[in-house]
mmCIF file of C-alpha atoms in Angstrom:
data_model
loop_
_atom_site.group_PDB
_atom_site.id
_atom_site.type_symbol
_atom_site.label_atom_id
_atom_site.label_comp_id
_atom_site.label_asym_id
_atom_site.label_seq_id
_atom_site.Cartn_x
_atom_site.Cartn_y
_atom_site.Cartn_z
ATOM 1 C CA MET R 1 -3.571 8.425 -15.918
ATOM 2 C CA THR R 2 -2.491 5.639 -13.565
ATOM 3 C CA ALA R 3 -0.933 8.283 -11.327
ATOM 4 C CA ARG R 4 -4.494 9.391 -10.601
ATOM 5 C CA ILE R 5 -5.882 6.049 -9.465
ATOM 6 C CA ALA R 6 -5.431 4.270 -6.142
ATOM 7 C CA LEU R 7 -6.329 0.720 -5.209
ATOM 8 C CA GLY R 8 -8.805 0.426 -2.353
ATOM 9 C CA ALA R 9 -8.206 -2.843 -0.543
ATOM 10 C CA ALA R 10 -11.578 -3.369 1.175
ATOM 11 C CA PRO R 11 -12.526 -6.228 -1.221
ATOM 12 C CA LEU R 12 -9.272 -7.978 -0.305
ATOM 13 C CA GLY R 13 -10.680 -8.220 3.224
ATOM 14 C CA ASN R 14 -13.445 -10.523 1.923
ATOM 15 C CA LEU R 15 -16.015 -7.781 1.467
ATOM 16 C CA TYR R 16 -19.350 -9.522 0.740
ATOM 17 C CA ARG R 17 -17.657 -12.747 -0.379
ATOM 18 C CA GLU R 18 -14.712 -14.978 0.387
ATOM 19 C CA VAL R 19 -11.599 -14.251 -1.664
ATOM 20 C CA SER R 20 -8.701 -16.672 -1.861
ATOM 21 C CA ASP R 21 -5.154 -15.585 -1.108
ATOM 22 C CA GLU R 22 -4.304 -16.376 -4.716
ATOM 23 C CA ASP R 23 -7.055 -14.142 -6.119
ATOM 24 C CA ALA R 24 -6.132 -11.330 -3.749
ATOM 25 C CA ARG R 25 -2.524 -11.620 -4.832
ATOM 26 C CA ALA R 26 -3.545 -11.588 -8.509
ATOM 27 C CA VAL R 27 -5.365 -8.268 -8.023
ATOM 28 C CA LEU R 28 -2.323 -6.713 -6.373
ATOM 29 C CA GLU R 29 -0.042 -8.020 -9.129
ATOM 30 C CA GLU R 30 -2.393 -6.543 -11.736
ATOM 31 C CA ALA R 31 -2.405 -3.190 -9.931
ATOM 32 C CA TRP R 32 1.363 -3.046 -9.739
ATOM 33 C CA THR R 33 1.864 -4.124 -13.344
ATOM 34 C CA GLY R 34 -0.707 -1.526 -14.400
ATOM 35 C CA GLY R 35 1.264 1.258 -12.736
ATOM 36 C CA ILE R 36 -0.788 1.810 -9.569
ATOM 37 C CA ARG R 37 1.431 3.012 -6.746
ATOM 38 C CA HIS R 38 -1.092 4.303 -4.188
ATOM 39 C CA TYR R 39 -2.799 1.754 -1.918
ATOM 40 C CA ASP R 40 -5.452 2.243 0.753
ATOM 41 C CA THR R 41 -6.601 -0.146 3.458
ATOM 42 C CA ALA R 42 -8.030 -0.158 6.994
ATOM 43 C CA PRO R 43 -8.245 -2.393 10.088
ATOM 44 C CA HIS R 44 -12.014 -2.501 9.527
ATOM 45 C CA TYR R 45 -11.621 -4.357 6.241
ATOM 46 C CA GLY R 46 -11.928 -8.010 7.153
ATOM 47 C CA LEU R 47 -10.854 -7.442 10.758
ATOM 48 C CA GLY R 48 -7.280 -6.901 9.628
ATOM 49 C CA LEU R 49 -7.215 -9.362 6.704
ATOM 50 C CA SER R 50 -6.909 -6.613 4.094
ATOM 51 C CA GLU R 51 -3.915 -5.086 5.864
ATOM 52 C CA ARG R 52 -2.185 -8.452 6.176
ATOM 53 C CA ARG R 53 -2.656 -9.311 2.506
ATOM 54 C CA LEU R 54 -1.639 -5.873 1.266
ATOM 55 C CA GLY R 55 1.398 -5.746 3.536
ATOM 56 C CA ALA R 56 2.618 -9.183 2.436
ATOM 57 C CA PHE R 57 2.567 -7.972 -1.169
ATOM 58 C CA LEU R 58 4.061 -4.518 -0.671
ATOM 59 C CA ARG R 59 6.907 -5.762 1.527
ATOM 60 C CA GLU R 60 8.366 -7.258 -1.652
ATOM 61 C CA ARG R 61 8.597 -3.790 -3.236
ATOM 62 C CA PRO R 62 10.995 -0.920 -2.452
ATOM 63 C CA ARG R 63 9.297 1.129 0.275
ATOM 64 C CA ASP R 64 9.855 4.446 -1.471
ATOM 65 C CA SER R 65 8.222 3.205 -4.676
ATOM 66 C CA PHE R 66 4.613 3.381 -3.373
ATOM 67 C CA ARG R 67 2.340 5.313 -1.051
ATOM 68 C CA LEU R 68 0.293 3.567 1.595
ATOM 69 C CA SER R 69 -2.652 4.775 3.646
ATOM 70 C CA THR R 70 -4.604 3.095 6.407
ATOM 71 C CA LYS R 71 -7.150 4.239 8.934
ATOM 72 C CA ALA R 72 -7.677 4.533 12.678
ATOM 73 C CA GLY R 73 -10.533 4.858 15.133
ATOM 74 C CA ARG R 74 -11.546 1.203 15.284
ATOM 75 C CA LEU R 75 -9.303 -1.090 17.309
ATOM 76 C CA ILE R 76 -9.431 -4.790 16.407
ATOM 77 C CA VAL R 77 -9.637 -6.740 19.681
ATOM 78 C CA PRO R 78 -10.369 -10.387 20.596
ATOM 79 C CA ASN R 79 -14.061 -11.288 20.682
ATOM 80 C CA THR R 80 -14.910 -12.281 24.230
ATOM 81 C CA GLY R 81 -18.667 -12.223 23.653
ATOM 82 C CA ARG R 82 -21.143 -14.105 21.516
ATOM 83 C CA ARG R 83 -19.910 -15.477 18.203
ATOM 84 C CA ARG R 84 -21.997 -16.128 15.114
ATOM 85 C CA GLY R 85 -19.188 -17.661 13.097
ATOM 86 C CA THR R 86 -18.448 -14.863 10.630
ATOM 87 C CA ASP R 87 -18.360 -11.079 10.450
ATOM 88 C CA GLU R 88 -20.941 -10.964 7.641
ATOM 89 C CA ALA R 89 -23.196 -8.619 9.629
ATOM 90 C CA ALA R 90 -20.483 -6.009 9.061
ATOM 91 C CA GLY R 91 -20.111 -7.055 5.427
ATOM 92 C CA PHE R 92 -16.978 -9.212 5.642
ATOM 93 C CA VAL R 93 -16.817 -12.990 5.240
ATOM 94 C CA VAL R 94 -14.166 -13.645 7.876
ATOM 95 C CA PRO R 95 -14.264 -15.405 11.277
ATOM 96 C CA ASP R 96 -15.654 -13.209 14.031
ATOM 97 C CA ASP R 97 -12.926 -14.159 16.504
ATOM 98 C CA HIS R 98 -12.192 -10.434 16.752
ATOM 99 C CA VAL R 99 -14.435 -7.375 17.002
ATOM 100 C CA ARG R 100 -14.119 -3.637 16.390
ATOM 101 C CA HIS R 101 -13.776 -1.329 19.374
ATOM 102 C CA TRP R 102 -14.313 2.402 18.818
ATOM 103 C CA ASP R 103 -11.535 4.425 20.459
ATOM 104 C CA PRO R 104 -10.678 7.861 19.018
ATOM 105 C CA THR R 105 -8.541 8.882 21.995
ATOM 106 C CA SER R 106 -4.878 9.702 21.590
ATOM 107 C CA ASP R 107 -3.959 6.339 23.098
ATOM 108 C CA GLY R 108 -6.477 4.516 20.910
ATOM 109 C CA ILE R 109 -5.299 6.155 17.697
ATOM 110 C CA ARG R 110 -1.660 5.366 18.506
ATOM 111 C CA ARG R 111 -2.496 1.758 19.404
ATOM 112 C CA SER R 112 -4.448 1.437 16.162
ATOM 113 C CA LEU R 113 -1.489 2.679 14.131
ATOM 114 C CA ASP R 114 0.915 0.345 15.918
ATOM 115 C CA ALA R 115 -1.385 -2.638 15.318
ATOM 116 C CA SER R 116 -1.774 -1.717 11.654
ATOM 117 C CA LEU R 117 1.982 -1.496 11.205
ATOM 118 C CA GLU R 118 2.342 -4.940 12.753
ATOM 119 C CA ARG R 119 -0.294 -6.452 10.443
ATOM 120 C CA LEU R 120 1.229 -4.696 7.425
ATOM 121 C CA GLY R 121 4.759 -5.638 8.410
ATOM 122 C CA MET R 122 5.794 -2.019 7.767
ATOM 123 C CA ASP R 123 7.656 0.548 9.816
ATOM 124 C CA ARG R 124 5.489 3.404 8.549
ATOM 125 C CA VAL R 125 2.454 4.411 6.546
ATOM 126 C CA ASP R 126 2.325 7.612 4.559
ATOM 127 C CA THR R 127 -1.223 8.649 5.402
ATOM 128 C CA LEU R 128 -3.466 7.944 8.390
ATOM 129 C CA LEU R 129 -7.197 8.665 8.158
ATOM 130 C CA LEU R 130 -9.810 8.856 10.898
ATOM 131 C CA HIS R 131 -12.306 6.204 9.797
ATOM 132 C CA ASP R 132 -16.072 6.730 9.881
ATOM 133 C CA PRO R 133 -16.381 8.707 13.135
ATOM 134 C CA ASP R 134 -19.996 9.479 12.198
ATOM 135 C CA ALA R 135 -20.784 5.760 12.536
ATOM 136 C CA TYR R 136 -20.128 6.062 16.273
ATOM 137 C CA ASP R 137 -19.919 9.541 17.810
ATOM 138 C CA LEU R 138 -18.930 12.308 15.415
ATOM 139 C CA ASP R 139 -18.455 14.980 18.093
ATOM 140 C CA GLU R 140 -16.219 12.733 20.175
ATOM 141 C CA GLY R 141 -14.382 11.476 17.120
ATOM 142 C CA LEU R 142 -13.498 14.925 15.853
ATOM 143 C CA ARG R 143 -12.775 16.377 19.290
ATOM 144 C CA GLN R 144 -10.334 13.604 20.220
ATOM 145 C CA GLY R 145 -9.355 11.921 16.979
ATOM 146 C CA LEU R 146 -8.232 14.938 14.962
ATOM 147 C CA PRO R 147 -5.770 16.241 17.591
ATOM 148 C CA ALA R 148 -4.490 12.682 18.056
ATOM 149 C CA LEU R 149 -3.764 12.397 14.348
ATOM 150 C CA ALA R 150 -2.106 15.814 14.325
ATOM 151 C CA GLY R 151 0.131 14.684 17.166
ATOM 152 C CA LEU R 152 1.307 11.671 15.186
ATOM 153 C CA ARG R 153 2.069 13.885 12.202
ATOM 154 C CA GLU R 154 3.949 16.353 14.387
ATOM 155 C CA ALA R 155 5.983 13.494 15.834
ATOM 156 C CA GLY R 156 6.925 12.416 12.312
ATOM 157 C CA LEU R 157 5.158 9.057 12.550
ATOM 158 C CA VAL R 158 2.991 9.771 9.486
ATOM 159 C CA ASP R 159 3.375 12.259 6.645
ATOM 160 C CA GLU R 160 -0.308 13.107 6.151
ATOM 161 C CA ILE R 161 -3.501 12.925 8.158
ATOM 162 C CA GLY R 162 -7.120 13.100 7.149
ATOM 163 C CA ILE R 163 -10.551 11.550 7.339
ATOM 164 C CA GLY R 164 -12.274 8.772 5.434
ATOM 165 C CA VAL R 165 -16.084 8.890 5.426
ATOM 166 C CA ASN R 166 -19.227 8.431 3.357
ATOM 167 C CA SER R 167 -20.842 11.556 4.820
ATOM 168 C CA VAL R 168 -20.212 14.952 3.243
ATOM 169 C CA ALA R 169 -21.347 16.721 6.414
ATOM 170 C CA ALA R 170 -18.843 14.779 8.520
ATOM 171 C CA ALA R 171 -16.048 15.506 6.062
ATOM 172 C CA VAL R 172 -16.827 19.230 5.980
ATOM 173 C CA ARG R 173 -16.844 19.432 9.775
ATOM 174 C CA ALA R 174 -13.529 17.590 9.974
ATOM 175 C CA VAL R 175 -11.877 19.927 7.484
ATOM 176 C CA ARG R 176 -13.175 23.018 9.258
ATOM 177 C CA GLU R 177 -12.354 21.802 12.767
ATOM 178 C CA GLY R 178 -9.005 20.128 12.137
ATOM 179 C CA ASP R 179 -5.757 20.700 10.278
ATOM 180 C CA LEU R 180 -6.045 17.974 7.676
ATOM 181 C CA ASP R 181 -4.123 17.135 4.539
ATOM 182 C CA VAL R 182 -6.467 14.617 2.919
ATOM 183 C CA VAL R 183 -10.166 13.813 2.696
ATOM 184 C CA MET R 184 -11.374 10.505 1.304
ATOM 185 C CA ILE R 185 -15.052 10.761 0.431
ATOM 186 C CA ALA R 186 -16.745 7.535 -0.624
ATOM 187 C CA GLY R 187 -19.677 7.515 -3.020
ATOM 188 C CA ARG R 188 -20.567 11.183 -2.714
ATOM 189 C CA TYR R 189 -18.813 12.540 -5.777
ATOM 190 C CA THR R 190 -19.614 10.142 -8.579
ATOM 191 C CA LEU R 191 -21.380 10.110 -11.906
ATOM 192 C CA LEU R 192 -24.486 8.996 -9.999
ATOM 193 C CA GLU R 193 -24.523 11.744 -7.356
ATOM 194 C CA GLN R 194 -22.413 14.792 -6.512
ATOM 195 C CA PRO R 195 -23.346 16.254 -3.100
ATOM 196 C CA ALA R 196 -19.654 16.748 -2.286
ATOM 197 C CA ALA R 197 -19.472 19.450 -4.977
ATOM 198 C CA GLU R 198 -21.625 21.847 -3.008
ATOM 199 C CA GLU R 199 -19.416 22.495 0.023
ATOM 200 C CA LEU R 200 -16.653 19.921 0.423
ATOM 201 C CA LEU R 201 -14.794 20.279 -2.862
ATOM 202 C CA PRO R 202 -14.622 24.105 -2.683
ATOM 203 C CA LEU R 203 -12.745 23.707 0.624
ATOM 204 C CA ARG R 204 -9.802 22.407 -1.381
ATOM 205 C CA ARG R 205 -8.982 25.957 -2.469
ATOM 206 C CA GLU R 206 -9.651 27.421 0.974
ATOM 207 C CA ARG R 207 -7.791 24.796 3.032
ATOM 208 C CA GLY R 208 -5.383 23.247 0.548
ATOM 209 C CA ILE R 209 -6.566 19.680 1.130
ATOM 210 C CA ARG R 210 -6.287 16.762 -1.267
ATOM 211 C CA VAL R 211 -9.561 15.010 -2.086
ATOM 212 C CA LEU R 212 -9.698 11.311 -2.912
ATOM 213 C CA ALA R 213 -12.933 10.207 -4.567
ATOM 214 C CA ALA R 214 -13.612 6.628 -3.479
ATOM 215 C CA ALA R 215 -16.382 4.194 -4.433
ATOM 216 C CA VAL R 216 -16.748 5.865 -7.833
ATOM 217 C CA PHE R 217 -18.861 2.917 -9.027
ATOM 218 C CA ASN R 218 -21.216 3.347 -6.062
ATOM 219 C CA SER R 219 -20.586 -0.229 -4.886
ATOM 220 C CA GLY R 220 -21.054 -1.722 -8.343
ATOM 221 C CA LEU R 221 -24.062 0.245 -9.568
ATOM 222 C CA LEU R 222 -21.979 1.948 -12.249
ATOM 223 C CA ALA R 223 -20.105 -1.208 -13.209
ATOM 224 C CA SER R 224 -20.537 -2.361 -16.779
ATOM 225 C CA ASP R 225 -23.033 -5.108 -16.008
ATOM 226 C CA ALA R 226 -24.800 -3.397 -13.069
ATOM 227 C CA PRO R 227 -25.005 -6.696 -11.168
ATOM 228 C CA ALA R 228 -28.162 -7.486 -9.262
ATOM 229 C CA THR R 229 -25.919 -8.048 -6.246
ATOM 230 C CA ALA R 230 -24.747 -4.416 -6.226
ATOM 231 C CA HIS R 231 -25.063 -2.534 -2.968
ATOM 232 C CA TYR R 232 -25.630 1.099 -2.110
ATOM 233 C CA ASP R 233 -23.931 2.317 1.063
ATOM 234 C CA TYR R 234 -23.644 -1.339 2.179
ATOM 235 C CA GLY R 235 -27.384 -1.899 1.770
ATOM 236 C CA PRO R 236 -30.020 -2.553 -0.920
ATOM 237 C CA VAL R 237 -30.149 -0.289 -3.975
ATOM 238 C CA PRO R 238 -33.016 2.250 -3.857
ATOM 239 C CA PRO R 239 -35.253 1.880 -6.945
ATOM 240 C CA GLU R 240 -34.813 5.521 -7.966
ATOM 241 C CA LEU R 241 -31.034 5.113 -8.083
ATOM 242 C CA ALA R 242 -31.321 1.903 -10.091
ATOM 243 C CA GLU R 243 -33.481 3.792 -12.589
ATOM 244 C CA ARG R 244 -31.036 6.715 -12.698
ATOM 245 C CA THR R 245 -28.191 4.294 -13.344
ATOM 246 C CA GLU R 246 -29.980 2.862 -16.365
ATOM 247 C CA ARG R 247 -30.558 6.350 -17.750
ATOM 248 C CA LEU R 248 -26.848 7.100 -17.343
ATOM 249 C CA ARG R 249 -25.991 3.858 -19.114
ATOM 250 C CA GLU R 250 -28.274 4.697 -22.047
ATOM 251 C CA VAL R 251 -26.875 8.212 -22.546
ATOM 252 C CA CYS R 252 -23.298 6.939 -22.379
ATOM 253 C CA ALA R 253 -24.099 4.167 -24.872
ATOM 254 C CA ARG R 254 -25.413 6.724 -27.377
ATOM 255 C CA SER R 255 -21.956 8.335 -27.298
ATOM 256 C CA GLY R 256 -20.233 4.974 -27.583
ATOM 257 C CA VAL R 257 -18.839 5.213 -24.053
ATOM 258 C CA PRO R 258 -19.001 2.336 -21.545
ATOM 259 C CA LEU R 259 -20.647 3.482 -18.325
ATOM 260 C CA PRO R 260 -17.670 2.512 -16.103
ATOM 261 C CA ALA R 261 -15.304 4.590 -18.258
ATOM 262 C CA ALA R 262 -17.456 7.669 -17.694
ATOM 263 C CA ALA R 263 -17.790 6.785 -14.000
ATOM 264 C CA LEU R 264 -14.019 6.541 -13.550
ATOM 265 C CA GLN R 265 -13.146 9.710 -15.413
ATOM 266 C CA TYR R 266 -15.947 12.016 -14.278
ATOM 267 C CA PRO R 267 -14.587 12.765 -10.742
ATOM 268 C CA LEU R 268 -11.129 13.519 -12.137
ATOM 269 C CA ARG R 269 -12.550 16.423 -14.147
ATOM 270 C CA HIS R 270 -12.917 18.442 -10.943
ATOM 271 C CA PRO R 271 -9.718 20.291 -9.961
ATOM 272 C CA ALA R 272 -10.218 19.436 -6.287
ATOM 273 C CA VAL R 273 -10.044 15.676 -6.893
ATOM 274 C CA ASP R 274 -6.504 14.366 -6.649
ATOM 275 C CA ARG R 275 -7.309 10.778 -7.622
ATOM 276 C CA VAL R 276 -10.009 8.130 -7.662
ATOM 277 C CA VAL R 277 -9.922 5.042 -5.441
ATOM 278 C CA VAL R 278 -11.245 1.787 -6.881
ATOM 279 C CA GLY R 279 -11.531 -1.576 -5.193
ATOM 280 C CA THR R 280 -12.025 -5.041 -6.606
ATOM 281 C CA ALA R 281 -11.119 -8.617 -5.784
ATOM 282 C CA ARG R 282 -10.997 -9.634 -9.450
ATOM 283 C CA ALA R 283 -7.875 -9.031 -11.523
ATOM 284 C CA ALA R 284 -9.856 -8.925 -14.781
ATOM 285 C CA GLU R 285 -12.057 -6.125 -13.419
ATOM 286 C CA LEU R 286 -9.045 -4.050 -12.434
ATOM 287 C CA ARG R 287 -7.489 -4.623 -15.857
ATOM 288 C CA ALA R 288 -10.724 -3.344 -17.422
ATOM 289 C CA ASP R 289 -10.746 -0.330 -15.090
ATOM 290 C CA LEU R 290 -7.268 0.649 -16.216
ATOM 291 C CA ARG R 291 -8.396 0.472 -19.844
ATOM 292 C CA HIS R 292 -11.475 2.567 -19.059
ATOM 293 C CA LEU R 293 -9.272 5.171 -17.400
ATOM 294 C CA GLU R 294 -7.336 5.663 -20.631
ATOM 295 C CA ARG R 295 -10.357 5.692 -22.932
ATOM 296 C CA GLU R 296 -11.015 8.928 -24.805
ATOM 297 C CA ILE R 297 -14.429 10.346 -23.941
ATOM 298 C CA PRO R 298 -16.175 12.874 -26.214
ATOM 299 C CA ALA R 299 -16.442 16.238 -24.481
ATOM 300 C CA GLY R 300 -20.048 16.440 -25.573
ATOM 301 C CA LEU R 301 -21.045 13.527 -23.352
ATOM 302 C CA TRP R 302 -20.816 15.619 -20.172
ATOM 303 C CA GLU R 303 -22.972 18.347 -21.687
ATOM 304 C CA THR R 304 -25.530 15.786 -22.841
ATOM 305 C CA LEU R 305 -25.704 14.329 -19.324
ATOM 306 C CA ARG R 306 -26.369 17.823 -17.968
ATOM 307 C CA GLU R 307 -29.072 18.446 -20.562
ATOM 308 C CA GLU R 308 -30.697 15.154 -19.567
ATOM 309 C CA GLY R 309 -30.740 16.304 -15.926
ATOM 310 C CA LEU R 310 -28.279 13.603 -14.900
ATOM 311 C CA LEU R 311 -25.481 15.931 -13.819
ATOM 312 C CA ALA R 312 -25.709 19.117 -11.803
#
């Protein structure tokens, strides 16, 4: 099953908390030892810190032994304005000596790729995704960014292109308006909620795209201990979703299944989902995730969840 899991490296960019180089390295070692060979990062994650840490690790491995994806759309440029000390307003505990600059133009996308390759210390990435265009200007992002990505693919600079978003509507538009290979949808096809099933996932058959289901724990809500510090879409957890999570946990427990095991395996039941993407800055958590991925789950659990109104 490890062929169907990818490591998302946002936490290695100090997402929500500071992570030491040693702890970041331990997570990557655990991923590699556990058989993970697909890694995803982005300039946005820690203003380049995630890319630097991931690249330093992967440069020690044969380049053809893993697949690597990063994202474009946000350029990381020096901060010439007001500084508050850290980038915590954007969710990352790193110095705010740089800022993000939205630029989905052909020149901006190419500059973003070149900067990512420099931070990674790589001569290529396998997949390049347009990152969160709906957070800025979706029309502009799709109109300029998708052709720019296609141009890089045509020039042989990347193998695959796609989009990485939290919004199903943005993903559907991108697939219909561009010629994409991959869609990474975060948090919208999980055990907690499945809006991507209505329109996005059926496009796999129509357009032949690969779908990567990211944030399958909904930012920690579906983790085994449901920490009080969990987030939902980078903000506080709505009470109704906290209640739904507890109902999911109870039903899973009656079948003897840990909630995170069900959360990891549920998206992979859909034929459109190529793999799940999980992120953590703790090696022990990743080790547990790999065990959960291999756990046998009674087929009746999914039917029980439907009967309880917890799955569509």
